[in-house]
PDB file of C-alpha atoms in Angstrom:
ATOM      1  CA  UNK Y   1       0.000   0.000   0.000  1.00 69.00           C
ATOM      2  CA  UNK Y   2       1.228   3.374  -0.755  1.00 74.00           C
ATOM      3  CA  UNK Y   3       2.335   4.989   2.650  1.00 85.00           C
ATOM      4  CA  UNK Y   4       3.213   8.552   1.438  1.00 93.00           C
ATOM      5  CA  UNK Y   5       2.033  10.976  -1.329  1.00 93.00           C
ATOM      6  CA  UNK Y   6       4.064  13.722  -2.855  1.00 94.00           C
ATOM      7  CA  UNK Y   7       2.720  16.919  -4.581  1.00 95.00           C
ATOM      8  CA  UNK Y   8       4.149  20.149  -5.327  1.00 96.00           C
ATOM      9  CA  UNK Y   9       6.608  19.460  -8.031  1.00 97.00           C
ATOM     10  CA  UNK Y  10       6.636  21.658 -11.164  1.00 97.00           C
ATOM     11  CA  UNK Y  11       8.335  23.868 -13.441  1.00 98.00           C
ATOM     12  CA  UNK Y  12       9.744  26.940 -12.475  1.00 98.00           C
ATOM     13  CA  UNK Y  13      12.084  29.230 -13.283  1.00 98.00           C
ATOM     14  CA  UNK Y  14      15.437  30.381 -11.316  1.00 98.00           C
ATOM     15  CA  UNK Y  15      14.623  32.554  -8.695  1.00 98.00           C
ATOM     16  CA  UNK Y  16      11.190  31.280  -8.401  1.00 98.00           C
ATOM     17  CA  UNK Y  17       9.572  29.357  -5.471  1.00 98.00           C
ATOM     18  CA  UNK Y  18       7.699  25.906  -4.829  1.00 98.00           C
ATOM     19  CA  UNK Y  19       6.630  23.892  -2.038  1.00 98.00           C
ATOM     20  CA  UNK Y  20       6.904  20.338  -2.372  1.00 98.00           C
ATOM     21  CA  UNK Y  21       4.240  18.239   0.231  1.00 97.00           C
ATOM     22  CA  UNK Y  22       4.270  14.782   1.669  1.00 96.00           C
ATOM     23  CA  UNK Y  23       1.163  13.613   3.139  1.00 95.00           C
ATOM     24  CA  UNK Y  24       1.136  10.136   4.872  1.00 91.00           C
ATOM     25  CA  UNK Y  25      -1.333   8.201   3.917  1.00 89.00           C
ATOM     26  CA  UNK Y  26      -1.694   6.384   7.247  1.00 82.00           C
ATOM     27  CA  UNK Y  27      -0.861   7.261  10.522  1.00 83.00           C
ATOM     28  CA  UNK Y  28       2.602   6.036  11.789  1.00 86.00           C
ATOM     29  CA  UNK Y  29       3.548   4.355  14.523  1.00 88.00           C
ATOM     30  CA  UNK Y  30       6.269   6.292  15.665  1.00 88.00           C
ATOM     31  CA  UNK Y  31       8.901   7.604  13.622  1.00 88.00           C
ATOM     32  CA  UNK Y  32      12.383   7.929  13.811  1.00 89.00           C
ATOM     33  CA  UNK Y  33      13.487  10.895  11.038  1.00 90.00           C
ATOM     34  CA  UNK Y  34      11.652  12.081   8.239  1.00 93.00           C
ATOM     35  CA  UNK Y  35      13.495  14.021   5.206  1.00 95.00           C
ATOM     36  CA  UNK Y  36      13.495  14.787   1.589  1.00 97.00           C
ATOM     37  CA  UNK Y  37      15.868  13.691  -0.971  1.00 97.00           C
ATOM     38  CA  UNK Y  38      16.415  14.400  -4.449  1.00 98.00           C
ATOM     39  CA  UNK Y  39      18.380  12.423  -7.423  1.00 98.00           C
ATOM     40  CA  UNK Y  40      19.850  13.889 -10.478  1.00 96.00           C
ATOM     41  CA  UNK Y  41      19.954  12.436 -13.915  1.00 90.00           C
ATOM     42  CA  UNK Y  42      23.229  10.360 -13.463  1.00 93.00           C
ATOM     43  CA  UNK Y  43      23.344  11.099  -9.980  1.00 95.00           C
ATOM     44  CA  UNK Y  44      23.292   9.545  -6.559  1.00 96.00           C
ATOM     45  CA  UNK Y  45      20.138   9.882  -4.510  1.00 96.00           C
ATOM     46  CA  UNK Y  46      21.192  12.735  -2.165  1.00 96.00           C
ATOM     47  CA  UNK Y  47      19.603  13.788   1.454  1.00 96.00           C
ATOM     48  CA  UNK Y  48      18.609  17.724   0.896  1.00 98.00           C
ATOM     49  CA  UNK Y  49      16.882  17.810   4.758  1.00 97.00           C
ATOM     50  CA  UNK Y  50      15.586  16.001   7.160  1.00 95.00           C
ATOM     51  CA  UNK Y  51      14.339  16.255  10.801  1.00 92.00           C
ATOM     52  CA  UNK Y  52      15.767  13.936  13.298  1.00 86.00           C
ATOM     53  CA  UNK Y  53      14.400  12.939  16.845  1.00 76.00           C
ATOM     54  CA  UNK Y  54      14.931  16.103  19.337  1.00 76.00           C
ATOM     55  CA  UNK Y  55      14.060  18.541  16.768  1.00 82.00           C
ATOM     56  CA  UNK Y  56      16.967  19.446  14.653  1.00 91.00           C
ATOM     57  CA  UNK Y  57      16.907  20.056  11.128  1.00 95.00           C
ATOM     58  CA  UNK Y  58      19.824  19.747   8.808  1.00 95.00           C
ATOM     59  CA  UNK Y  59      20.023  20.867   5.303  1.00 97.00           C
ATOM     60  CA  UNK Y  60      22.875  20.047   2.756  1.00 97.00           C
ATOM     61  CA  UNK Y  61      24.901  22.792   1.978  1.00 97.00           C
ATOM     62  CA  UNK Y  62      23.512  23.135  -1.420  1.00 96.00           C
ATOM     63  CA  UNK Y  63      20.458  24.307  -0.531  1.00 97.00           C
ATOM     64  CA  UNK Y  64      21.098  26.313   3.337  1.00 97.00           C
ATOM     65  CA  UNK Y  65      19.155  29.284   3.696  1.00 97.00           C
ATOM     66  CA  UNK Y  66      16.963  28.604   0.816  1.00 98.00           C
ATOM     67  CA  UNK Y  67      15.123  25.523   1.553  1.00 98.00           C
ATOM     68  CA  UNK Y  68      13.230  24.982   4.355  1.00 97.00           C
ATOM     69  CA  UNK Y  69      11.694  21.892   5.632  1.00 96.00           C
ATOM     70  CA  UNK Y  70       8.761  21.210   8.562  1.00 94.00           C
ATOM     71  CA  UNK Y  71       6.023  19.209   9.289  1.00 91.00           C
ATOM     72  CA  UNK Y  72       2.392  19.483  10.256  1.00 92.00           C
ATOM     73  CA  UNK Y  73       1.880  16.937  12.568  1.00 86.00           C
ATOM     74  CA  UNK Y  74      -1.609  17.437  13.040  1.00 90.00           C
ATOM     75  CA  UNK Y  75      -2.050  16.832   9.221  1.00 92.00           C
ATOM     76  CA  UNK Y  76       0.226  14.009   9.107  1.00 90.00           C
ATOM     77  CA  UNK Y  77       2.447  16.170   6.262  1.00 93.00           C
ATOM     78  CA  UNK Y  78       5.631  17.368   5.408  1.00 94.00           C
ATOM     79  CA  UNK Y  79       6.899  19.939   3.318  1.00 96.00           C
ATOM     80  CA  UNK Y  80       9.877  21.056   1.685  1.00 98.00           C
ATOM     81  CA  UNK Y  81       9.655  25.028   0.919  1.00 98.00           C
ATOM     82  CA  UNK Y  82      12.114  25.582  -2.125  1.00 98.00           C
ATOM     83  CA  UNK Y  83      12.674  29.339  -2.875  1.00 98.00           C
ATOM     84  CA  UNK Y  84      14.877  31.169  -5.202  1.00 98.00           C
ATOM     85  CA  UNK Y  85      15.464  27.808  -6.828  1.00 98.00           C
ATOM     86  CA  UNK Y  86      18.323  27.408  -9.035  1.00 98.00           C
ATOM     87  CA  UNK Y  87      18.795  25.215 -12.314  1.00 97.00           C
ATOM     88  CA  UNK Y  88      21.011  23.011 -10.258  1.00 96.00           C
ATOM     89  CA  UNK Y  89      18.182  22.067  -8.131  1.00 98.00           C
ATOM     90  CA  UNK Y  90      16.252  20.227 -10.698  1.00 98.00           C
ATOM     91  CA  UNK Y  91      15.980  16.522  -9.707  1.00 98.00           C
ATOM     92  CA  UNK Y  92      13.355  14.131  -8.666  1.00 98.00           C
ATOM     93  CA  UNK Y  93      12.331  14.763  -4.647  1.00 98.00           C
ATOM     94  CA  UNK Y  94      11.319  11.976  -2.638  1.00 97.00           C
ATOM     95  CA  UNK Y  95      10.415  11.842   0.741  1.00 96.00           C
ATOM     96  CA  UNK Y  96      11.129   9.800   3.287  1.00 95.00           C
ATOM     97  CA  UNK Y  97      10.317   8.487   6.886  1.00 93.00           C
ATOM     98  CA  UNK Y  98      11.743   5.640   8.929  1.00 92.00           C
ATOM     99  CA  UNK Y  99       9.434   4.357  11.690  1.00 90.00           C
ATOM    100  CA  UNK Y 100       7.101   1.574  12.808  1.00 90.00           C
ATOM    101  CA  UNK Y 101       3.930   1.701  10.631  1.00 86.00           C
ATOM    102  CA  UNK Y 102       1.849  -0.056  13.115  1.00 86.00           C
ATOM    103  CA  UNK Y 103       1.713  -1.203  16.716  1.00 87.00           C
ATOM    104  CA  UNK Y 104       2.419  -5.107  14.761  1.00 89.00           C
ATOM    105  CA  UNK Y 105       5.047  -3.862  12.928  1.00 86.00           C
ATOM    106  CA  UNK Y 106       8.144  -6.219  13.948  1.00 86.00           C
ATOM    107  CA  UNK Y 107      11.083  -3.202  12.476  1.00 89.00           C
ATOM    108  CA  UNK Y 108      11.288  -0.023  11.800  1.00 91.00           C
ATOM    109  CA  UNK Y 109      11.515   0.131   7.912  1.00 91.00           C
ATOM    110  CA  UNK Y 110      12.439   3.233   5.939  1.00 93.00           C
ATOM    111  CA  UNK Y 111       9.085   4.314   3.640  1.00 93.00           C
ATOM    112  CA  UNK Y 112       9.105   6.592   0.245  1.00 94.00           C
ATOM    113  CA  UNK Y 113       7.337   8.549  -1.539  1.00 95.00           C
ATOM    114  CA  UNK Y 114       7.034   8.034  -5.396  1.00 94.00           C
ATOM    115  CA  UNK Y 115       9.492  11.346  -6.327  1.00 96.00           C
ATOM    116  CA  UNK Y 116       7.956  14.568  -7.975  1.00 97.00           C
ATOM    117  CA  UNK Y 117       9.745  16.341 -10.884  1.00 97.00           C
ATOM    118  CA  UNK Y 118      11.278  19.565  -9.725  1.00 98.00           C
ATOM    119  CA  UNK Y 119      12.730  21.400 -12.801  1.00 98.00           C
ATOM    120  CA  UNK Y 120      14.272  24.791 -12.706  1.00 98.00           C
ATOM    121  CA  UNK Y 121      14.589  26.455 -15.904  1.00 97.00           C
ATOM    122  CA  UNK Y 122      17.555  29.455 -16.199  1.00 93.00           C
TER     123      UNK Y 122
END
């Protein structure tokens, strides 16, 4: 069953904005860290930001001070606010969570989203 939905993804051009969602499609368990990630053409699959358990956020370098990730919790979503985007950003985001699905769940397993196109024109 598909665990998490992303939206948000686009076309845009530098300098221009988006905000890229993740809504969970069930209610977790618990969860250990939840992020987004994003992969190139010919790339590796690269963490952009995630939260971790006690609150801190970390970004990658590439994208400090203009990317901004948080989470509704009441909503069960995440979201990754992208502005002044830069032609170098354009990749396919996923999102991510590692946690229990369920009170039966025997592991904590790491879940993802299906990737939305993020392309940044100059």
């Amino acid at each position: 069953q598909v665990q998490l939905v992303e939206s948000g993804g686009g076309l845009v051009q530098a300098g221009g904005s988006l905000r890229l969602s993740c809504a969970e499609t069930r209610v977790f368990y618990s969860i250990n860290f939840m992020g987004w990630y994003r992969q190139a053409p010919g790339e590796q699959r690269e963490l952009v930001a995630r939260i971790i358990k006690g609150g801190t956020t970390e970004y990658d370098d590439s994208v400090k001070g203009r990317f901004t990730l948080s989470r509704d919790n009441d909503k069960h979503t995440m979201y990754l606010q992208m502005d002044r985007l830069k032609p170098e950003d354009t990749a396919t985001y996923y999102c991510s969570i590692q946690g229990l699905a369920d009170y039966y769940s025997d592991r904590v397993r790491d879940f993802w989203g299906q990737g939305t196109q993020v392309t940044v024109s100059a």
